[in-house]
CSV table of C-alpha atoms in Angstrom, one decimal:
chain,number,residue,atom,x,y,z
A,1,UNK,CA,14.0,18.8,-2.3
A,2,UNK,CA,15.4,18.2,1.2
A,3,UNK,CA,12.0,16.7,2.3
A,4,UNK,CA,11.9,14.3,-0.6
A,5,UNK,CA,15.5,13.2,0.1
A,6,UNK,CA,14.7,12.6,3.7
A,7,UNK,CA,11.5,10.7,2.9
A,8,UNK,CA,13.3,8.6,0.2
A,9,UNK,CA,16.0,7.6,2.7
A,10,UNK,CA,13.4,6.7,5.3
A,11,UNK,CA,11.4,4.7,2.7
A,12,UNK,CA,14.5,2.9,1.6
A,13,UNK,CA,15.5,2.0,5.1
A,14,UNK,CA,12.0,0.7,6.0
A,15,UNK,CA,11.8,-1.3,2.7
A,16,UNK,CA,15.2,-2.9,3.3
A,17,UNK,CA,14.4,-3.7,6.9
A,18,UNK,CA,11.1,-5.2,5.8
A,19,UNK,CA,12.7,-7.3,3.0
A,20,UNK,CA,15.3,-8.6,5.4
A,21,UNK,CA,12.7,-9.5,8.0
A,22,UNK,CA,10.7,-11.4,5.4
A,23,UNK,CA,13.8,-13.2,4.1
A,24,UNK,CA,14.8,-14.2,7.7
A,25,UNK,CA,11.3,-15.1,8.8
A,26,UNK,CA,11.5,-12.5,11.5
A,27,UNK,CA,7.9,-11.7,12.3
A,28,UNK,CA,8.8,-9.5,15.2
A,29,UNK,CA,10.9,-7.1,13.1
A,30,UNK,CA,8.3,-7.2,10.3
A,31,UNK,CA,5.5,-6.2,12.6
A,32,UNK,CA,7.8,-3.5,14.2
A,33,UNK,CA,8.6,-2.0,10.7
A,34,UNK,CA,4.9,-2.0,9.8
A,35,UNK,CA,4.0,-0.3,13.1
A,36,UNK,CA,6.8,2.3,12.6
A,37,UNK,CA,5.5,3.1,9.1
A,38,UNK,CA,1.9,3.4,10.2
A,39,UNK,CA,2.8,5.6,13.2
A,40,UNK,CA,4.9,7.8,11.0
A,41,UNK,CA,2.1,8.3,8.5
A,42,UNK,CA,-0.6,8.7,11.1
A,43,UNK,CA,1.2,11.3,13.2
A,44,UNK,CA,2.3,13.6,10.4
A,45,UNK,CA,-1.1,15.1,9.6
A,46,UNK,CA,-2.0,17.0,12.7
A,47,UNK,CA,-2.2,14.2,15.3
A,48,UNK,CA,-3.2,15.0,18.8
A,49,UNK,CA,-0.5,12.5,20.0
A,50,UNK,CA,2.5,14.1,18.2
A,51,UNK,CA,2.7,17.8,17.9
A,52,UNK,CA,6.4,17.9,17.1
A,53,UNK,CA,6.0,16.3,13.7
A,54,UNK,CA,3.2,18.2,12.0
A,55,UNK,CA,4.2,17.9,8.3
A,56,UNK,CA,1.1,17.8,6.1
A,57,UNK,CA,3.4,18.1,3.1
A,58,UNK,CA,5.0,14.8,4.0
A,59,UNK,CA,1.7,13.2,4.6
A,60,UNK,CA,0.4,14.3,1.2
A,61,UNK,CA,3.6,13.1,-0.5
A,62,UNK,CA,3.3,9.6,1.0
A,63,UNK,CA,-0.5,9.3,0.5
A,64,UNK,CA,-0.3,10.6,-3.1
A,65,UNK,CA,2.4,8.1,-3.9
A,66,UNK,CA,0.3,5.3,-2.4
A,67,UNK,CA,-2.8,6.4,-4.4
A,68,UNK,CA,-0.7,6.6,-7.6
A,69,UNK,CA,0.7,3.2,-7.1
A,70,UNK,CA,-2.8,1.7,-6.6
A,71,UNK,CA,-4.1,3.4,-9.8
A,72,UNK,CA,-1.1,2.2,-11.8
A,73,UNK,CA,-2.0,-1.4,-10.6
A,74,UNK,CA,-5.6,-0.8,-11.7
A,75,UNK,CA,-4.5,0.4,-15.1
A,76,UNK,CA,-2.2,-2.6,-15.4
A,77,UNK,CA,-5.1,-5.0,-14.5
A,78,UNK,CA,-7.3,-3.3,-17.2
A,79,UNK,CA,-4.5,-3.7,-19.8
A,80,UNK,CA,-4.2,-7.3,-18.7
A,81,UNK,CA,-7.9,-8.0,-19.6
A,82,UNK,CA,-9.2,-7.9,-16.0
A,83,UNK,CA,-12.2,-5.8,-15.0
A,84,UNK,CA,-11.6,-3.3,-12.2
A,85,UNK,CA,-14.6,-3.6,-9.9
A,86,UNK,CA,-13.5,-1.3,-7.1
A,87,UNK,CA,-10.5,0.8,-6.0
A,88,UNK,CA,-10.5,1.7,-2.3
A,89,UNK,CA,-8.1,3.7,-0.1
A,90,UNK,CA,-4.4,3.3,-0.8
A,91,UNK,CA,-4.1,-0.5,-1.0
A,92,UNK,CA,-7.4,-2.2,-2.0
A,93,UNK,CA,-8.1,-3.3,-5.6
A,94,UNK,CA,-11.1,-5.5,-6.5
A,95,UNK,CA,-10.8,-7.3,-9.8
A,96,UNK,CA,-12.8,-9.8,-11.9
A,97,UNK,CA,-12.7,-11.4,-15.3
A,98,UNK,CA,-9.8,-13.8,-15.1
A,99,UNK,CA,-6.7,-14.9,-13.2
A,100,UNK,CA,-5.0,-11.9,-11.7
A,101,UNK,CA,-1.8,-13.9,-11.3
A,102,UNK,CA,-1.2,-13.6,-15.0
A,103,UNK,CA,-0.9,-9.8,-14.5
A,104,UNK,CA,0.6,-9.5,-11.0
A,105,UNK,CA,3.1,-11.4,-8.9
A,106,UNK,CA,1.7,-12.7,-5.6
A,107,UNK,CA,3.9,-12.3,-2.6
A,108,UNK,CA,4.9,-10.2,0.4
A,109,UNK,CA,7.4,-7.9,-1.4
A,110,UNK,CA,6.7,-4.2,-1.7
A,111,UNK,CA,5.7,-4.4,-5.3
A,112,UNK,CA,3.8,-7.7,-5.0
A,113,UNK,CA,0.1,-8.2,-4.6
A,114,UNK,CA,-1.2,-9.7,-1.4
A,115,UNK,CA,-4.6,-11.3,-1.1
A,116,UNK,CA,-6.7,-9.8,1.6
A,117,UNK,CA,-10.0,-11.4,0.9
A,118,UNK,CA,-11.6,-13.3,-2.0
A,119,UNK,CA,-15.3,-13.5,-2.8
A,120,UNK,CA,-17.6,-14.4,-5.7
A,121,UNK,CA,-19.8,-11.8,-7.3
A,122,UNK,CA,-23.4,-13.0,-7.6
A,123,UNK,CA,-25.3,-12.6,-10.8
A,124,UNK,CA,-29.0,-12.2,-11.0
A,125,UNK,CA,-30.9,-15.0,-12.6
A,126,UNK,CA,-32.9,-13.7,-15.5
A,127,UNK,CA,-35.4,-16.6,-15.7
C-alpha cells in the first residue's frame, strides 16, 4: 500500500505541474515534466544507468495502468461506433469508421486524445 501511495502522490504532482505548464504556455516546464516522467519509468526496471531505483513492481504498476487506460479508450471507441484498427504500446490507438471527436475530447490534458498522425486506409479496387 505504501508503494501505491507514493506513486499516486508522484503522479498527482507531475499531473498538476503539467497542467499548470500547459495553462501558462510554459513549454520549458512542460518538457521538463515529460522528461522526468520518462526517466522515472525507464530507470525503474533494471536500468544500467540507475541501480539505486530498481523497482520492477513500480514499473509494472505504471505500465499496467497505461495499458489499461488505452484499452478503456479502445472499448469506448468501439461503443461509440468506431472500428479499432490497431492498439499499440501504451498510448497508440488507430481508429476508423467515423469522427473520433464525437467520442473523445481532443486536447493536451491527461485524459484527452492527442493526434500523433493521420492517414487514409487504402481499399482494394475489385474491378
